[in-house]
Amino acid sequence: MTSTAELHKDYALTAVPAIVQGSVKLGLLQAIVVLLFALASRFLSGVLEVLVCGIILAIGLAAVTVLPGLWTRALTIEGIAGAAGIGLGATGVFLLVDIVLLQNLGIYSNRWYDVGGGSNWWYHPVWWMLGTFLPWMGAWLLANQTARKGRPDVPRAL
């Protein structure tokens, strides 16, 4: 038996369940990256701290920028918007984990507390703005590459 509707690889995966699933996965990944960064900055010092934290930061930024566009198969504005939606939802998931778990465990050092003027809440607005912008820009780059070459090129996008 065959279906009358043909499925092609050139459609975006932007159904609400896919966006929610991507948001949860990316938000949990962000929480893990932040936890690793916080632990590295707390227990390491000097050149080793800079090196390890730089690697963690680069991996985290790459994942947040590229994964949503790959998950939505960003080819058009719909896939790009879906990737931005995943990024926005992921920031909500991360901030929930942050408020419930990370801040209560005392993960952040006094440096972050001092940067915020005596508050850990200063970075939440910045987090959702950047967490939405990076996936949107990454999906836009991947869609542009796919339109030109027929496939996304992740290393070039990064």
PDB file of N, CA and C in Angstrom, residues 10-95:
ATOM      1  N   ASP A  10      13.049  17.773   1.398  1.00  0.00           N
ATOM      2  CA  ASP A  10      13.169  19.225   1.349  1.00  0.00           C
ATOM      3  C   ASP A  10      12.043  19.948   2.088  1.00  0.00           C
ATOM      4  N   TYR A  11      11.605  19.415   3.202  1.00  0.00           N
ATOM      5  CA  TYR A  11      10.616  20.098   4.013  1.00  0.00           C
ATOM      6  C   TYR A  11      11.182  20.282   5.418  1.00  0.00           C
ATOM      7  N   ALA A  12      10.754  21.339   6.043  1.00  0.00           N
ATOM      8  CA  ALA A  12      11.253  21.652   7.381  1.00  0.00           C
ATOM      9  C   ALA A  12      10.476  20.859   8.425  1.00  0.00           C
ATOM     10  N   LEU A  13      11.151  20.451   9.475  1.00  0.00           N
ATOM     11  CA  LEU A  13      10.522  19.742  10.583  1.00  0.00           C
ATOM     12  C   LEU A  13      10.175  20.755  11.668  1.00  0.00           C
ATOM     13  N   THR A  14       9.017  21.405  11.517  1.00  0.00           N
ATOM     14  CA  THR A  14       8.655  22.474  12.433  1.00  0.00           C
ATOM     15  C   THR A  14       7.334  22.219  13.143  1.00  0.00           C
ATOM     16  N   ALA A  15       6.926  20.984  13.237  1.00  0.00           N
ATOM     17  CA  ALA A  15       5.722  20.681  14.008  1.00  0.00           C
ATOM     18  C   ALA A  15       5.996  20.984  15.475  1.00  0.00           C
ATOM     19  N   VAL A  16       4.949  21.348  16.196  1.00  0.00           N
ATOM     20  CA  VAL A  16       5.118  21.740  17.596  1.00  0.00           C
ATOM     21  C   VAL A  16       5.821  20.659  18.423  1.00  0.00           C
ATOM     22  N   PRO A  17       5.473  19.367  18.290  1.00  0.00           N
ATOM     23  CA  PRO A  17       6.208  18.372  19.083  1.00  0.00           C
ATOM     24  C   PRO A  17       7.707  18.345  18.781  1.00  0.00           C
ATOM     25  N   ALA A  18       8.080  18.558  17.536  1.00  0.00           N
ATOM     26  CA  ALA A  18       9.507  18.572  17.187  1.00  0.00           C
ATOM     27  C   ALA A  18      10.206  19.785  17.792  1.00  0.00           C
ATOM     28  N   ILE A  19       9.537  20.924  17.802  1.00  0.00           N
ATOM     29  CA  ILE A  19      10.118  22.131  18.395  1.00  0.00           C
ATOM     30  C   ILE A  19      10.280  21.955  19.901  1.00  0.00           C
ATOM     31  N   VAL A  20       9.265  21.410  20.556  1.00  0.00           N
ATOM     32  CA  VAL A  20       9.334  21.204  22.003  1.00  0.00           C
ATOM     33  C   VAL A  20      10.425  20.191  22.346  1.00  0.00           C
ATOM     34  N   GLN A  21      10.481  19.103  21.595  1.00  0.00           N
ATOM     35  CA  GLN A  21      11.512  18.087  21.842  1.00  0.00           C
ATOM     36  C   GLN A  21      12.906  18.683  21.647  1.00  0.00           C
ATOM     37  N   GLY A  22      13.108  19.441  20.580  1.00  0.00           N
ATOM     38  CA  GLY A  22      14.389  20.085  20.346  1.00  0.00           C
ATOM     39  C   GLY A  22      14.735  21.091  21.437  1.00  0.00           C
ATOM     40  N   SER A  23      13.726  21.816  21.909  1.00  0.00           N
ATOM     41  CA  SER A  23      13.952  22.793  22.980  1.00  0.00           C
ATOM     42  C   SER A  23      14.418  22.120  24.261  1.00  0.00           C
ATOM     43  N   VAL A  24      13.782  21.017  24.617  1.00  0.00           N
ATOM     44  CA  VAL A  24      14.168  20.307  25.839  1.00  0.00           C
ATOM     45  C   VAL A  24      15.583  19.755  25.708  1.00  0.00           C
ATOM     46  N   LYS A  25      15.882  19.131  24.563  1.00  0.00           N
ATOM     47  CA  LYS A  25      17.235  18.582  24.369  1.00  0.00           C
ATOM     48  C   LYS A  25      18.295  19.666  24.424  1.00  0.00           C
ATOM     49  N   LEU A  26      18.059  20.763  23.721  1.00  0.00           N
ATOM     50  CA  LEU A  26      19.052  21.833  23.674  1.00  0.00           C
ATOM     51  C   LEU A  26      19.173  22.531  25.031  1.00  0.00           C
ATOM     52  N   GLY A  27      18.057  22.731  25.728  1.00  0.00           N
ATOM     53  CA  GLY A  27      18.105  23.353  27.049  1.00  0.00           C
ATOM     54  C   GLY A  27      18.878  22.525  28.053  1.00  0.00           C
ATOM     55  N   LEU A  28      18.689  21.208  28.016  1.00  0.00           N
ATOM     56  CA  LEU A  28      19.450  20.334  28.910  1.00  0.00           C
ATOM     57  C   LEU A  28      20.927  20.326  28.529  1.00  0.00           C
ATOM     58  N   LEU A  29      21.220  20.363  27.232  1.00  0.00           N
ATOM     59  CA  LEU A  29      22.603  20.447  26.785  1.00  0.00           C
ATOM     60  C   LEU A  29      23.245  21.751  27.275  1.00  0.00           C
ATOM     61  N   GLN A  30      22.504  22.848  27.194  1.00  0.00           N
ATOM     62  CA  GLN A  30      23.020  24.125  27.692  1.00  0.00           C
ATOM     63  C   GLN A  30      23.322  24.041  29.187  1.00  0.00           C
ATOM     64  N   ALA A  31      22.432  23.405  29.936  1.00  0.00           N
ATOM     65  CA  ALA A  31      22.650  23.282  31.385  1.00  0.00           C
ATOM     66  C   ALA A  31      23.907  22.473  31.684  1.00  0.00           C
ATOM     67  N   ILE A  32      24.132  21.419  30.920  1.00  0.00           N
ATOM     68  CA  ILE A  32      25.333  20.599  31.111  1.00  0.00           C
ATOM     69  C   ILE A  32      26.588  21.400  30.779  1.00  0.00           C
ATOM     70  N   VAL A  33      26.547  22.155  29.684  1.00  0.00           N
ATOM     71  CA  VAL A  33      27.702  22.969  29.292  1.00  0.00           C
ATOM     72  C   VAL A  33      27.992  24.035  30.354  1.00  0.00           C
ATOM     73  N   VAL A  34      26.959  24.689  30.847  1.00  0.00           N
ATOM     74  CA  VAL A  34      27.157  25.705  31.886  1.00  0.00           C
ATOM     75  C   VAL A  34      27.704  25.069  33.160  1.00  0.00           C
ATOM     76  N   LEU A  35      27.202  23.912  33.521  1.00  0.00           N
ATOM     77  CA  LEU A  35      27.707  23.215  34.703  1.00  0.00           C
ATOM     78  C   LEU A  35      29.187  22.868  34.545  1.00  0.00           C
ATOM     79  N   LEU A  36      29.562  22.334  33.380  1.00  0.00           N
ATOM     80  CA  LEU A  36      30.963  22.000  33.135  1.00  0.00           C
ATOM     81  C   LEU A  36      31.846  23.241  33.166  1.00  0.00           C
ATOM     82  N   PHE A  37      31.377  24.323  32.557  1.00  0.00           N
ATOM     83  CA  PHE A  37      32.138  25.571  32.553  1.00  0.00           C
ATOM     84  C   PHE A  37      32.310  26.102  33.970  1.00  0.00           C
ATOM     85  N   ALA A  38      31.224  26.083  34.745  1.00  0.00           N
ATOM     86  CA  ALA A  38      31.290  26.591  36.119  1.00  0.00           C
ATOM     87  C   ALA A  38      32.243  25.761  36.970  1.00  0.00           C
ATOM     88  N   LEU A  39      32.183  24.460  36.817  1.00  0.00           N
ATOM     89  CA  LEU A  39      33.079  23.597  37.586  1.00  0.00           C
ATOM     90  C   LEU A  39      34.535  23.803  37.168  1.00  0.00           C
ATOM     91  N   ALA A  40      34.769  23.932  35.858  1.00  0.00           N
ATOM     92  CA  ALA A  40      36.131  24.160  35.380  1.00  0.00           C
ATOM     93  C   ALA A  40      36.671  25.494  35.880  1.00  0.00           C
ATOM     94  N   SER A  41      35.834  26.534  35.864  1.00  0.00           N
ATOM     95  CA  SER A  41      36.317  27.840  36.313  1.00  0.00           C
ATOM     96  C   SER A  41      36.515  27.886  37.829  1.00  0.00           C
ATOM     97  N   ARG A  42      35.810  27.025  38.537  1.00  0.00           N
ATOM     98  CA  ARG A  42      35.962  27.003  39.997  1.00  0.00           C
ATOM     99  C   ARG A  42      37.200  26.210  40.431  1.00  0.00           C
ATOM    100  N   PHE A  43      37.475  25.083  39.774  1.00  0.00           N
ATOM    101  CA  PHE A  43      38.529  24.184  40.245  1.00  0.00           C
ATOM    102  C   PHE A  43      39.854  24.308  39.501  1.00  0.00           C
ATOM    103  N   LEU A  44      39.870  25.050  38.403  1.00  0.00           N
ATOM    104  CA  LEU A  44      41.116  25.232  37.657  1.00  0.00           C
ATOM    105  C   LEU A  44      41.554  26.681  37.773  1.00  0.00           C
ATOM    106  N   SER A  45      42.795  26.919  37.424  1.00  0.00           N
ATOM    107  CA  SER A  45      43.280  28.298  37.422  1.00  0.00           C
ATOM    108  C   SER A  45      44.358  28.453  36.359  1.00  0.00           C
ATOM    109  N   GLY A  46      44.633  29.697  36.046  1.00  0.00           N
ATOM    110  CA  GLY A  46      45.700  30.008  35.108  1.00  0.00           C
ATOM    111  C   GLY A  46      45.388  29.601  33.676  1.00  0.00           C
ATOM    112  N   VAL A  47      46.442  29.195  32.985  1.00  0.00           N
ATOM    113  CA  VAL A  47      46.337  28.834  31.566  1.00  0.00           C
ATOM    114  C   VAL A  47      45.427  27.628  31.373  1.00  0.00           C
ATOM    115  N   LEU A  48      45.490  26.665  32.279  1.00  0.00           N
ATOM    116  CA  LEU A  48      44.638  25.475  32.162  1.00  0.00           C
ATOM    117  C   LEU A  48      43.166  25.853  32.243  1.00  0.00           C
ATOM    118  N   GLU A  49      42.823  26.776  33.126  1.00  0.00           N
ATOM    119  CA  GLU A  49      41.426  27.225  33.223  1.00  0.00           C
ATOM    120  C   GLU A  49      40.971  27.877  31.920  1.00  0.00           C
ATOM    121  N   VAL A  50      41.790  28.752  31.381  1.00  0.00           N
ATOM    122  CA  VAL A  50      41.442  29.442  30.136  1.00  0.00           C
ATOM    123  C   VAL A  50      41.283  28.444  28.994  1.00  0.00           C
ATOM    124  N   LEU A  51      42.184  27.485  28.904  1.00  0.00           N
ATOM    125  CA  LEU A  51      42.130  26.491  27.837  1.00  0.00           C
ATOM    126  C   LEU A  51      40.882  25.615  27.943  1.00  0.00           C
ATOM    127  N   VAL A  52      40.645  25.052  29.113  1.00  0.00           N
ATOM    128  CA  VAL A  52      39.500  24.155  29.294  1.00  0.00           C
ATOM    129  C   VAL A  52      38.181  24.915  29.133  1.00  0.00           C
ATOM    130  N   CYS A  53      38.073  26.095  29.751  1.00  0.00           N
ATOM    131  CA  CYS A  53      36.844  26.879  29.625  1.00  0.00           C
ATOM    132  C   CYS A  53      36.620  27.348  28.186  1.00  0.00           C
ATOM    133  N   GLY A  54      37.696  27.661  27.476  1.00  0.00           N
ATOM    134  CA  GLY A  54      37.573  28.047  26.069  1.00  0.00           C
ATOM    135  C   GLY A  54      37.050  26.917  25.205  1.00  0.00           C
ATOM    136  N   ILE A  55      37.528  25.711  25.447  1.00  0.00           N
ATOM    137  CA  ILE A  55      37.058  24.545  24.688  1.00  0.00           C
ATOM    138  C   ILE A  55      35.590  24.277  24.997  1.00  0.00           C
ATOM    139  N   ILE A  56      35.227  24.322  26.275  1.00  0.00           N
ATOM    140  CA  ILE A  56      33.824  24.100  26.658  1.00  0.00           C
ATOM    141  C   ILE A  56      32.930  25.160  26.024  1.00  0.00           C
ATOM    142  N   LEU A  57      33.358  26.414  26.062  1.00  0.00           N
ATOM    143  CA  LEU A  57      32.585  27.497  25.474  1.00  0.00           C
ATOM    144  C   LEU A  57      32.422  27.325  23.972  1.00  0.00           C
ATOM    145  N   ALA A  58      33.499  26.958  23.279  1.00  0.00           N
ATOM    146  CA  ALA A  58      33.432  26.775  21.824  1.00  0.00           C
ATOM    147  C   ALA A  58      32.484  25.639  21.457  1.00  0.00           C
ATOM    148  N   ILE A  59      32.552  24.536  22.177  1.00  0.00           N
ATOM    149  CA  ILE A  59      31.656  23.403  21.905  1.00  0.00           C
ATOM    150  C   ILE A  59      30.207  23.800  22.174  1.00  0.00           C
ATOM    151  N   GLY A  60      29.973  24.502  23.281  1.00  0.00           N
ATOM    152  CA  GLY A  60      28.622  24.938  23.608  1.00  0.00           C
ATOM    153  C   GLY A  60      28.048  25.898  22.576  1.00  0.00           C
ATOM    154  N   LEU A  61      28.843  26.879  22.170  1.00  0.00           N
ATOM    155  CA  LEU A  61      28.379  27.827  21.150  1.00  0.00           C
ATOM    156  C   LEU A  61      28.108  27.147  19.817  1.00  0.00           C
ATOM    157  N   ALA A  62      28.974  26.212  19.447  1.00  0.00           N
ATOM    158  CA  ALA A  62      28.765  25.477  18.195  1.00  0.00           C
ATOM    159  C   ALA A  62      27.472  24.676  18.247  1.00  0.00           C
ATOM    160  N   ALA A  63      27.232  23.995  19.353  1.00  0.00           N
ATOM    161  CA  ALA A  63      26.020  23.184  19.479  1.00  0.00           C
ATOM    162  C   ALA A  63      24.766  24.048  19.431  1.00  0.00           C
ATOM    163  N   VAL A  64      24.767  25.147  20.168  1.00  0.00           N
ATOM    164  CA  VAL A  64      23.589  26.026  20.207  1.00  0.00           C
ATOM    165  C   VAL A  64      23.350  26.679  18.849  1.00  0.00           C
ATOM    166  N   THR A  65      24.396  26.966  18.132  1.00  0.00           N
ATOM    167  CA  THR A  65      24.261  27.649  16.845  1.00  0.00           C
ATOM    168  C   THR A  65      23.796  26.717  15.733  1.00  0.00           C
ATOM    169  N   VAL A  66      24.293  25.493  15.694  1.00  0.00           N
ATOM    170  CA  VAL A  66      24.069  24.629  14.531  1.00  0.00           C
ATOM    171  C   VAL A  66      22.975  23.573  14.732  1.00  0.00           C
ATOM    172  N   LEU A  67      22.900  22.994  15.900  1.00  0.00           N
ATOM    173  CA  LEU A  67      21.968  21.877  16.098  1.00  0.00           C
ATOM    174  C   LEU A  67      20.508  22.205  15.767  1.00  0.00           C
ATOM    175  N   PRO A  68      19.946  23.337  16.205  1.00  0.00           N
ATOM    176  CA  PRO A  68      18.545  23.602  15.858  1.00  0.00           C
ATOM    177  C   PRO A  68      18.287  23.659  14.352  1.00  0.00           C
ATOM    178  N   GLY A  69      19.199  24.244  13.607  1.00  0.00           N
ATOM    179  CA  GLY A  69      19.037  24.295  12.156  1.00  0.00           C
ATOM    180  C   GLY A  69      19.105  22.922  11.514  1.00  0.00           C
ATOM    181  N   LEU A  70      19.954  22.054  12.055  1.00  0.00           N
ATOM    182  CA  LEU A  70      20.013  20.687  11.546  1.00  0.00           C
ATOM    183  C   LEU A  70      18.763  19.910  11.921  1.00  0.00           C
ATOM    184  N   TRP A  71      18.270  20.118  13.144  1.00  0.00           N
ATOM    185  CA  TRP A  71      17.076  19.400  13.592  1.00  0.00           C
ATOM    186  C   TRP A  71      15.832  19.802  12.816  1.00  0.00           C
ATOM    187  N   THR A  72      15.729  21.064  12.405  1.00  0.00           N
ATOM    188  CA  THR A  72      14.546  21.508  11.660  1.00  0.00           C
ATOM    189  C   THR A  72      14.723  21.390  10.150  1.00  0.00           C
ATOM    190  N   ARG A  73      15.909  20.979   9.712  1.00  0.00           N
ATOM    191  CA  ARG A  73      16.235  20.933   8.277  1.00  0.00           C
ATOM    192  C   ARG A  73      15.962  22.293   7.645  1.00  0.00           C
ATOM    193  N   ALA A  74      16.582  23.306   8.186  1.00  0.00           N
ATOM    194  CA  ALA A  74      16.331  24.679   7.759  1.00  0.00           C
ATOM    195  C   ALA A  74      16.713  24.874   6.293  1.00  0.00           C
ATOM    196  N   LEU A  75      15.709  25.071   5.468  1.00  0.00           N
ATOM    197  CA  LEU A  75      15.903  25.376   4.050  1.00  0.00           C
ATOM    198  C   LEU A  75      15.233  26.682   3.676  1.00  0.00           C
ATOM    199  N   THR A  76      14.142  26.991   4.352  1.00  0.00           N
ATOM    200  CA  THR A  76      13.372  28.192   4.076  1.00  0.00           C
ATOM    201  C   THR A  76      13.161  28.944   5.388  1.00  0.00           C
ATOM    202  N   ILE A  77      12.369  29.998   5.307  1.00  0.00           N
ATOM    203  CA  ILE A  77      12.095  30.802   6.491  1.00  0.00           C
ATOM    204  C   ILE A  77      11.410  29.972   7.567  1.00  0.00           C
ATOM    205  N   GLU A  78      10.631  28.972   7.180  1.00  0.00           N
ATOM    206  CA  GLU A  78       9.945  28.144   8.176  1.00  0.00           C
ATOM    207  C   GLU A  78      10.936  27.357   9.028  1.00  0.00           C
ATOM    208  N   GLY A  79      11.908  26.743   8.397  1.00  0.00           N
ATOM    209  CA  GLY A  79      12.915  25.998   9.151  1.00  0.00           C
ATOM    210  C   GLY A  79      13.799  26.899   9.991  1.00  0.00           C
ATOM    211  N   ILE A  80      14.101  28.094   9.458  1.00  0.00           N
ATOM    212  CA  ILE A  80      14.908  29.054  10.208  1.00  0.00           C
ATOM    213  C   ILE A  80      14.141  29.536  11.438  1.00  0.00           C
ATOM    214  N   ALA A  81      12.862  29.845  11.255  1.00  0.00           N
ATOM    215  CA  ALA A  81      12.035  30.271  12.385  1.00  0.00           C
ATOM    216  C   ALA A  81      11.866  29.132  13.388  1.00  0.00           C
ATOM    217  N   GLY A  82      11.734  27.908  12.901  1.00  0.00           N
ATOM    218  CA  GLY A  82      11.646  26.765  13.812  1.00  0.00           C
ATOM    219  C   GLY A  82      12.899  26.612  14.650  1.00  0.00           C
ATOM    220  N   ALA A  83      14.053  26.844  14.041  1.00  0.00           N
ATOM    221  CA  ALA A  83      15.314  26.772  14.786  1.00  0.00           C
ATOM    222  C   ALA A  83      15.372  27.869  15.849  1.00  0.00           C
ATOM    223  N   ALA A  84      14.921  29.070  15.512  1.00  0.00           N
ATOM    224  CA  ALA A  84      14.875  30.150  16.502  1.00  0.00           C
ATOM    225  C   ALA A  84      13.899  29.795  17.619  1.00  0.00           C
ATOM    226  N   GLY A  85      12.798  29.143  17.266  1.00  0.00           N
ATOM    227  CA  GLY A  85      11.841  28.690  18.280  1.00  0.00           C
ATOM    228  C   GLY A  85      12.449  27.660  19.212  1.00  0.00           C
ATOM    229  N   ILE A  86      13.236  26.754  18.651  1.00  0.00           N
ATOM    230  CA  ILE A  86      13.944  25.784  19.497  1.00  0.00           C
ATOM    231  C   ILE A  86      14.900  26.514  20.436  1.00  0.00           C
ATOM    232  N   GLY A  87      15.613  27.499  19.911  1.00  0.00           N
ATOM    233  CA  GLY A  87      16.530  28.260  20.747  1.00  0.00           C
ATOM    234  C   GLY A  87      15.817  28.996  21.866  1.00  0.00           C
ATOM    235  N   LEU A  88      14.683  29.609  21.565  1.00  0.00           N
ATOM    236  CA  LEU A  88      13.928  30.323  22.590  1.00  0.00           C
ATOM    237  C   LEU A  88      13.395  29.350  23.645  1.00  0.00           C
ATOM    238  N   GLY A  89      12.836  28.231  23.196  1.00  0.00           N
ATOM    239  CA  GLY A  89      12.342  27.230  24.143  1.00  0.00           C
ATOM    240  C   GLY A  89      13.460  26.644  24.985  1.00  0.00           C
ATOM    241  N   ALA A  90      14.626  26.458  24.379  1.00  0.00           N
ATOM    242  CA  ALA A  90      15.772  25.909  25.107  1.00  0.00           C
ATOM    243  C   ALA A  90      16.228  26.855  26.208  1.00  0.00           C
ATOM    244  N   THR A  91      16.158  28.158  25.955  1.00  0.00           N
ATOM    245  CA  THR A  91      16.538  29.096  27.009  1.00  0.00           C
ATOM    246  C   THR A  91      15.579  29.000  28.185  1.00  0.00           C
ATOM    247  N   GLY A  92      14.300  28.774  27.903  1.00  0.00           N
ATOM    248  CA  GLY A  92      13.334  28.582  28.990  1.00  0.00           C
ATOM    249  C   GLY A  92      13.640  27.335  29.795  1.00  0.00           C
ATOM    250  N   VAL A  93      13.980  26.253  29.103  1.00  0.00           N
ATOM    251  CA  VAL A  93      14.331  25.010  29.799  1.00  0.00           C
ATOM    252  C   VAL A  93      15.594  25.219  30.626  1.00  0.00           C
ATOM    253  N   PHE A  94      16.611  25.842  30.035  1.00  0.00           N
ATOM    254  CA  PHE A  94      17.839  26.091  30.786  1.00  0.00           C
ATOM    255  C   PHE A  94      17.578  26.936  32.020  1.00  0.00           C
ATOM    256  N   LEU A  95      16.834  28.029  31.863  1.00  0.00           N
ATOM    257  CA  LEU A  95      16.604  28.917  32.997  1.00  0.00           C
ATOM    258  C   LEU A  95      15.820  28.212  34.098  1.00  0.00           C
TER     259      LEU A  95
END
